[in-house]
Coordinates of N, CA and C in Angstrom, one line a residue:
L8 N -23.3 -23.2 21.8 CA -23.8 -21.9 21.9 C -22.7 -20.9 22.1
L9 N -21.7 -21.2 22.8 CA -20.6 -20.3 23.0 C -19.9 -20.0 21.7
A10 N -19.7 -21.1 20.9 CA -19.1 -20.9 19.6 C -19.9 -20.0 18.7
L11 N -21.2 -20.2 18.7 CA -22.1 -19.3 18.0 C -22.1 -17.9 18.5
G12 N -22.0 -17.7 19.8 CA -21.8 -16.3 20.3 C -20.5 -15.7 19.9
L13 N -19.4 -16.5 19.9 CA -18.1 -15.9 19.5 C -18.2 -15.6 18.0
A14 N -18.8 -16.4 17.2 CA -18.9 -16.2 15.7 C -19.7 -14.9 15.5
L15 N -20.8 -14.7 16.3 CA -21.6 -13.5 16.1 C -20.8 -12.2 16.6
L16 N -20.0 -12.4 17.7 CA -19.2 -11.3 18.1 C -18.1 -11.0 17.1
A17 N -17.5 -12.0 16.5 CA -16.5 -11.8 15.4 C -17.1 -11.1 14.2
W18 N -18.3 -11.5 13.8 CA -18.9 -10.8 12.7 C -19.2 -9.4 13.0
I19 N -19.7 -9.1 14.2 CA -20.0 -7.7 14.6 C -18.7 -6.8 14.6
V20 N -17.6 -7.4 15.2 CA -16.4 -6.6 15.3 C -15.8 -6.4 13.9
A21 N -15.8 -7.5 13.1 CA -15.3 -7.4 11.7 C -16.1 -6.4 10.9
T22 N -17.4 -6.3 11.0 CA -18.2 -5.4 10.3 C -17.9 -3.9 10.7
V23 N -17.7 -3.7 12.0 CA -17.4 -2.4 12.5 C -16.0 -2.0 12.0
V24 N -15.0 -2.9 12.1 CA -13.7 -2.6 11.6 C -13.7 -2.2 10.1
R25 N -14.4 -3.0 9.3 CA -14.5 -2.7 7.9 C -15.1 -1.4 7.7
G26 N -16.2 -1.0 8.4 CA -16.8 0.3 8.3 C -15.8 1.4 8.6
L27 N -15.0 1.2 9.7 CA -14.1 2.3 10.1 C -13.0 2.4 9.1
V28 N -12.5 1.3 8.5 CA -11.4 1.4 7.5 C -12.0 2.1 6.3
N29 N -13.2 1.7 5.8 CA -13.8 2.3 4.7 C -13.9 3.8 4.8
R30 N -14.5 4.2 6.0 CA -14.7 5.7 6.2 C -13.4 6.4 6.4
G31 N -12.4 5.8 7.0 CA -11.1 6.4 7.2 C -10.4 6.7 5.9
L32 N -10.5 5.7 5.0 CA -9.8 5.8 3.7 C -10.6 6.8 2.8
M33 N -11.9 6.8 2.9 CA -12.7 7.7 2.1 C -12.4 9.2 2.5
A34 N -12.2 9.4 3.8 CA -11.9 10.7 4.3 C -10.6 11.2 3.8
T35 N -9.6 10.4 3.4 CA -8.3 10.8 2.9 C -8.4 11.2 1.4
R36 N -9.4 10.9 0.8 CA -9.6 11.2 -0.7 C -8.6 10.4 -1.5
L37 N -8.0 9.3 -0.9 CA -7.1 8.5 -1.6 C -7.8 7.7 -2.8
D38 N -9.1 7.4 -2.5 CA -9.8 6.7 -3.6 C -9.9 7.5 -4.8
D39 N -10.3 8.8 -4.7 CA -10.4 9.7 -5.8 C -9.1 9.8 -6.6
K40 N -8.0 9.9 -5.9 CA -6.8 10.1 -6.6 C -6.3 8.8 -7.3
L41 N -6.5 7.6 -6.7 CA -6.1 6.4 -7.3 C -7.0 5.9 -8.4
S42 N -8.3 6.0 -8.1 CA -9.3 5.5 -9.0 C -9.4 6.4 -10.3
A43 N -9.1 7.7 -10.2 CA -9.2 8.5 -11.4 C -8.1 8.2 -12.4
G44 N -6.9 7.9 -11.9 CA -5.8 7.7 -12.8 C -5.7 6.2 -13.3
A45 N -6.3 5.3 -12.6 CA -6.0 3.9 -12.8 C -7.2 3.1 -13.3
D46 N -8.4 3.8 -13.4 CA -9.6 3.1 -13.9 C -9.8 1.8 -13.1
M47 N -9.8 1.9 -11.8 CA -10.0 0.8 -10.9 C -11.0 1.1 -9.8
P48 N -11.6 0.0 -9.2 CA -12.6 0.3 -8.2 C -11.9 0.9 -7.0
P49 N -12.7 1.6 -6.1 CA -12.1 2.3 -4.9 C -11.3 1.3 -4.1
I50 N -10.1 1.8 -3.6 CA -9.3 0.9 -2.8 C -9.8 0.8 -1.4
S51 N -10.6 1.7 -0.9 CA -11.1 1.6 0.4 C -12.0 0.4 0.6
A52 N -12.8 0.0 -0.4 CA -13.6 -1.2 -0.3 C -12.7 -2.5 -0.2
N53 N -11.6 -2.5 -0.9 CA -10.7 -3.7 -0.8 C -10.0 -3.7 0.5
M54 N -9.5 -2.6 1.0 CA -8.8 -2.6 2.3 C -9.8 -2.9 3.4
G55 N -11.0 -2.4 3.3 CA -12.1 -2.7 4.3 C -12.3 -4.2 4.3
N56 N -12.4 -4.9 3.2 CA -12.6 -6.3 3.1 C -11.4 -7.1 3.7
V57 N -10.2 -6.6 3.4 CA -9.0 -7.2 4.0 C -9.1 -7.2 5.5
A58 N -9.5 -6.0 6.1 CA -9.6 -5.9 7.5 C -10.7 -6.8 8.1
Y59 N -11.8 -6.9 7.4 CA -12.9 -7.7 7.8 C -12.5 -9.2 7.9
W60 N -11.9 -9.7 6.9 CA -11.5 -11.1 6.9 C -10.3 -11.3 7.9
L61 N -9.5 -10.3 8.1 CA -8.4 -10.5 9.1 C -9.0 -10.6 10.5
V62 N -10.0 -9.8 10.8 CA -10.6 -10.0 12.1 C -11.3 -11.3 12.3
L63 N -12.0 -11.7 11.2 CA -12.6 -13.1 11.3 C -11.6 -14.2 11.4
L64 N -10.5 -14.0 10.8 CA -9.4 -15.0 10.8 C -8.8 -15.1 12.2
L65 N -8.7 -13.9 12.9 CA -8.2 -13.9 14.2 C -9.1 -14.5 15.3
F66 N -10.4 -14.5 15.0 CA -11.4 -15.0 15.9 C -11.5 -16.6 15.7
L67 N -11.1 -17.1 14.6 CA -11.3 -18.5 14.2 C -10.7 -19.4 15.2
P68 N -9.5 -19.2 15.7 CA -8.9 -20.2 16.7 C -9.8 -20.2 18.0
A69 N -10.3 -19.1 18.4 CA -11.1 -19.2 19.6 C -12.4 -19.9 19.4
I70 N -13.0 -19.8 18.2 CA -14.2 -20.5 17.9 C -14.0 -22.0 17.8
V71 N -12.9 -22.4 17.1 CA -12.5 -23.8 17.0 C -12.2 -24.4 18.4
G72 N -11.5 -23.6 19.2 CA -11.1 -24.0 20.6 C -12.3 -24.3 21.4
V73 N -13.4 -23.5 21.3 CA -14.6 -23.8 22.1 C -15.3 -25.0 21.6
L74 N -15.2 -25.3 20.3 CA -15.8 -26.5 19.7 C -15.0 -27.7 20.0
Q75 N -13.7 -27.6 20.6 CA -12.8 -28.6 21.0 C -12.5 -29.5 19.8
I76 N -12.1 -28.9 18.7 CA -11.7 -29.7 17.5 C -10.2 -29.6 17.6
D77 N -9.6 -30.6 18.2 CA -8.1 -30.5 18.5 C -7.3 -30.6 17.2
G78 N -7.7 -31.3 16.2 CA -7.0 -31.5 15.0 C -6.8 -30.2 14.3
L79 N -7.7 -29.3 14.4 CA -7.6 -28.0 13.7 C -6.9 -26.9 14.6
M80 N -6.8 -27.1 15.9 CA -6.2 -26.1 16.8 C -4.8 -25.8 16.5
G81 N -4.0 -26.8 16.3 CA -2.5 -26.6 16.1 C -2.3 -25.8 14.9
P82 N -2.8 -26.2 13.7 CA -2.6 -25.4 12.5 C -3.2 -24.0 12.6
L83 N -4.3 -23.9 13.2 CA -4.9 -22.5 13.3 C -4.1 -21.6 14.2
N84 N -3.6 -22.2 15.3 CA -2.8 -21.3 16.2 C -1.5 -20.9 15.5
T85 N -0.9 -21.9 14.8 CA 0.3 -21.5 14.0 C 0.0 -20.4 13.0
M86 N -1.1 -20.6 12.3 CA -1.5 -19.6 11.2 C -1.7 -18.2 11.9
A87 N -2.5 -18.2 13.0 CA -2.8 -16.9 13.7 C -1.5 -16.3 14.2
T88 N -0.5 -17.1 14.7 CA 0.7 -16.6 15.2 C 1.5 -16.0 14.0
D89 N 1.5 -16.7 12.9 CA 2.3 -16.2 11.7 C 1.7 -14.9 11.2
V90 N 0.3 -14.8 11.1 CA -0.3 -13.6 10.7 C 0.0 -12.4 11.6
M91 N -0.1 -12.7 12.9 CA 0.2 -11.6 13.9 C 1.7 -11.2 13.8
G92 N 2.6 -12.2 13.5 CA 4.0 -11.9 13.3 C 4.3 -11.0 12.1
M93 N 3.4 -11.1 11.1 CA 3.6 -10.4 9.8 C 3.1 -8.9 9.9
L94 N 2.2 -8.7 10.8 CA 1.6 -7.3 10.9 C 2.6 -6.2 11.2
P95 N 3.6 -6.4 12.1 CA 4.6 -5.3 12.2 C 5.4 -5.1 11.0
N96 N 5.7 -6.1 10.3 CA 6.5 -6.0 9.0 C 5.6 -5.2 8.0
I97 N 4.4 -5.5 7.9 CA 3.5 -4.8 7.0 C 3.4 -3.4 7.3
F98 N 3.2 -3.1 8.6 CA 3.2 -1.7 9.1 C 4.4 -0.9 8.7
V99 N 5.6 -1.5 9.0 CA 6.9 -0.9 8.6 C 7.0 -0.6 7.1
A100 N 6.6 -1.6 6.3 CA 6.6 -1.5 4.9 C 5.7 -0.4 4.4
I101 N 4.5 -0.2 5.0 CA 3.6 0.9 4.6 C 4.2 2.2 5.0
V102 N 4.8 2.3 6.2 CA 5.4 3.6 6.6 C 6.6 3.9 5.7
I103 N 7.5 3.0 5.4 CA 8.6 3.2 4.5 C 8.1 3.7 3.1
G104 N 7.1 3.0 2.6 CA 6.5 3.3 1.3 C 5.9 4.7 1.2
V105 N 5.1 5.1 2.3 CA 4.5 6.4 2.3 C 5.5 7.5 2.5
V106 N 6.5 7.3 3.4 CA 7.5 8.3 3.5 C 8.3 8.5 2.2
G107 N 8.7 7.3 1.6 CA 9.4 7.4 0.3 C 8.6 8.1 -0.8
W108 N 7.3 7.9 -0.8 CA 6.4 8.5 -1.8 C 6.4 10.1 -1.5
V109 N 6.2 10.4 -0.3 CA 6.2 11.9 0.1 C 7.5 12.6 -0.3
V110 N 8.6 12.0 0.1 CA 9.9 12.6 -0.2 C 10.1 12.6 -1.7
A111 N 9.7 11.6 -2.4 CA 9.9 11.6 -3.9 C 9.0 12.7 -4.5
K112 N 7.9 12.8 -4.0 CA 7.0 13.9 -4.5 C 7.5 15.3 -4.3
V113 N 8.1 15.5 -3.1 CA 8.7 16.8 -2.8 C 9.9 17.0 -3.7
V114 N 10.8 16.0 -3.9 CA 11.9 16.1 -4.7 C 11.5 16.4 -6.2
R115 N 10.4 15.7 -6.6 CA 9.9 16.0 -8.0 C 9.5 17.4 -8.2
G116 N 8.8 18.0 -7.2 CA 8.4 19.4 -7.3 C 9.6 20.3 -7.3
L117 N 10.6 20.0 -6.4 CA 11.8 20.9 -6.4 C 12.5 20.8 -7.7
V118 N 12.8 19.6 -8.2 CA 13.5 19.5 -9.5 C 12.8 20.1 -10.6
T119 N 11.5 19.9 -10.7 CA 10.7 20.5 -11.8 C 10.7 22.0 -11.7
N120 N 10.5 22.6 -10.6 CA 10.6 24.0 -10.5 C 12.0 24.6 -10.7
L121 N 13.0 23.9 -10.3 CA 14.3 24.4 -10.5 C 14.7 24.3 -12.0
L122 N 14.3 23.3 -12.7 CA 14.6 23.2 -14.1 C 13.7 24.2 -14.9
A123 N 12.5 24.4 -14.5 CA 11.6 25.3 -15.2 C 12.2 26.8 -15.0
S124 N 12.8 27.1 -13.8 CA 13.3 28.4 -13.6 C 14.6 28.7 -14.4
T125 N 15.2 27.6 -14.8 CA 16.4 27.8 -15.7 C 16.1 28.0 -17.1
G126 N 14.8 27.8 -17.5 CA 14.4 28.0 -18.9 C 14.7 26.8 -19.8
I127 N 14.8 25.6 -19.2 CA 15.2 24.5 -20.0 C 14.0 24.1 -21.0
D128 N 12.8 24.5 -20.6 CA 11.6 24.1 -21.5 C 11.7 24.8 -22.8
R129 N 12.4 25.8 -23.0 CA 12.6 26.5 -24.3 C 13.2 25.6 -25.3
F130 N 14.1 24.7 -24.9 CA 14.7 23.9 -25.9 C 13.8 22.9 -26.5
S131 N 12.8 22.4 -25.7 CA 11.8 21.5 -26.3 C 10.8 22.2 -27.1
A132 N 10.5 23.5 -26.8 CA 9.5 24.3 -27.4 C 10.0 24.7 -28.8
R133 N 11.2 24.7 -29.1 CA 11.7 25.1 -30.4 C 11.4 24.1 -31.5
N134 N 11.4 22.8 -31.2 CA 11.1 21.8 -32.2 C 9.6 21.4 -32.1
E135 N 9.0 21.3 -33.3 CA 7.6 21.0 -33.3 C 7.3 19.6 -32.8
D136 N 8.2 18.6 -33.0 CA 7.9 17.3 -32.5 C 7.9 17.2 -31.0
T137 N 8.7 18.0 -30.3 CA 8.8 17.9 -28.9 C 8.2 19.1 -28.2
R138 N 7.3 19.8 -28.9 CA 6.7 21.0 -28.3 C 5.9 20.7 -27.0
D139 N 5.2 19.6 -27.0 CA 4.4 19.2 -25.9 C 5.2 18.6 -24.7
L140 N 6.4 18.3 -25.0 CA 7.3 17.7 -23.9 C 8.0 18.8 -23.1
Q141 N 7.7 18.8 -21.9 CA 8.4 19.8 -21.0 C 9.6 19.1 -20.3
L142 N 10.8 19.5 -20.6 CA 12.0 18.9 -20.0 C 12.0 19.1 -18.5
S143 N 11.4 20.1 -18.0 CA 11.4 20.3 -16.5 C 10.6 19.2 -15.9
R144 N 9.4 18.9 -16.5 CA 8.6 17.8 -15.9 C 9.2 16.5 -16.1
L145 N 9.9 16.3 -17.2 CA 10.6 15.0 -17.4 C 11.7 14.8 -16.4
G146 N 12.5 15.9 -16.1 CA 13.5 15.8 -15.1 C 12.9 15.6 -13.7
G147 N 11.8 16.2 -13.4 CA 11.1 16.0 -12.1 C 10.6 14.5 -12.0
T148 N 10.1 14.0 -13.0 CA 9.6 12.6 -13.0 C 10.8 11.6 -12.8
L149 N 11.9 11.9 -13.5 CA 13.1 11.1 -13.3 C 13.6 11.1 -11.9
A150 N 13.6 12.3 -11.3 CA 14.0 12.5 -9.9 C 13.1 11.7 -9.0
F151 N 11.8 11.7 -9.3 CA 10.8 11.0 -8.5 C 11.1 9.5 -8.5
I152 N 11.4 9.0 -9.7 CA 11.7 7.6 -9.9 C 12.9 7.2 -9.1
L153 N 14.0 8.0 -9.2 CA 15.2 7.8 -8.6 C 15.1 7.8 -7.0
V154 N 14.2 8.5 -6.5 CA 14.0 8.5 -5.0 C 13.0 7.4 -4.6
F155 N 11.9 7.2 -5.4 CA 10.8 6.3 -5.0 C 11.2 4.8 -5.1
V156 N 11.9 4.5 -6.2 CA 12.2 3.1 -6.4 C 13.1 2.5 -5.3
P157 N 14.1 3.1 -4.8 CA 14.8 2.6 -3.6 C 13.9 2.5 -2.4
A158 N 13.1 3.5 -2.2 CA 12.2 3.4 -1.1 C 11.2 2.3 -1.2
L159 N 10.7 2.0 -2.4 CA 9.8 0.9 -2.6 C 10.5 -0.4 -2.4
I160 N 11.8 -0.5 -2.8 CA 12.5 -1.8 -2.6 C 12.8 -1.9 -1.1
A161 N 13.0 -0.9 -0.4 CA 13.2 -1.0 1.1 C 11.9 -1.4 1.7
A162 N 10.8 -0.9 1.2 CA 9.5 -1.3 1.8 C 9.3 -2.8 1.6
L163 N 9.6 -3.3 0.3 CA 9.4 -4.7 0.1 C 10.4 -5.6 0.9
D164 N 11.6 -5.0 1.1 CA 12.6 -5.7 1.9 C 12.1 -5.8 3.4
A165 N 11.3 -4.8 3.9 CA 10.8 -4.9 5.2 C 9.8 -6.0 5.4
L166 N 9.2 -6.4 4.3 CA 8.2 -7.5 4.4 C 8.9 -8.9 4.5
R167 N 10.2 -8.9 4.3 CA 11.0 -10.1 4.4 C 10.6 -11.2 3.5
I168 N 10.2 -10.8 2.3 CA 9.9 -11.8 1.2 C 11.1 -11.8 0.3
T169 N 12.0 -12.7 0.6 CA 13.3 -12.6 -0.1 C 13.2 -12.9 -1.6
A170 N 12.2 -13.7 -2.0 CA 12.0 -14.0 -3.4 C 11.7 -12.7 -4.2
I171 N 11.2 -11.7 -3.6 CA 10.9 -10.5 -4.3 C 12.0 -9.4 -4.0
S172 N 12.3 -9.3 -2.8 CA 13.2 -8.2 -2.4 C 14.7 -8.4 -2.8
Q173 N 15.1 -9.7 -2.8 CA 16.5 -10.0 -3.1 C 16.9 -9.6 -4.6
P174 N 16.1 -10.0 -5.6 CA 16.4 -9.6 -6.9 C 16.4 -8.1 -7.1
L175 N 15.4 -7.5 -6.5 CA 15.3 -6.0 -6.6 C 16.5 -5.3 -6.0
T176 N 16.9 -5.8 -4.9 CA 18.1 -5.2 -4.2 C 19.3 -5.4 -5.1
H177 N 19.5 -6.6 -5.7 CA 20.6 -6.8 -6.6 C 20.5 -5.9 -7.8
M178 N 19.3 -5.7 -8.3 CA 19.2 -4.9 -9.5 C 19.6 -3.4 -9.1
L179 N 19.2 -3.0 -7.9 CA 19.5 -1.6 -7.5 C 21.0 -1.5 -7.3
D180 N 21.6 -2.5 -6.7 CA 23.1 -2.4 -6.5 C 23.8 -2.3 -7.9

């Protein structure tokens, strides 16, 4: 009965957390921005489901402990410890990625406006093949990439997944 009560509590907490994550991400309008450009389902539903299953996963060792299934307790405790150990790295990676994206966006705006004020777009407007190409926007996009890619590599490096971050770091070097 105690295991059933814990399972019910885990389900209630997980459902509340999923609802909070979904509402929080919907309030940021991140879904509209990402879904419009990428033809993908809203990201808030996916992140809500990740939070839901993470909460259930964290309750699982307590439920198995109450049932006194000793063969599962060791691996479950190790798994829960590993997951909890990864959460700070994931948080740091998200912060680095978001800060890098914001800085790259600001740099893109500055470079685009600076190049547009110099009149560089007149060069592409003279030729009929490049009339739709704005050199100022192209320069801004290049500046965005030059700032965001190192930030993205730093965020992946914060996750400490060397199979991904090490080749990217070598490529950047």
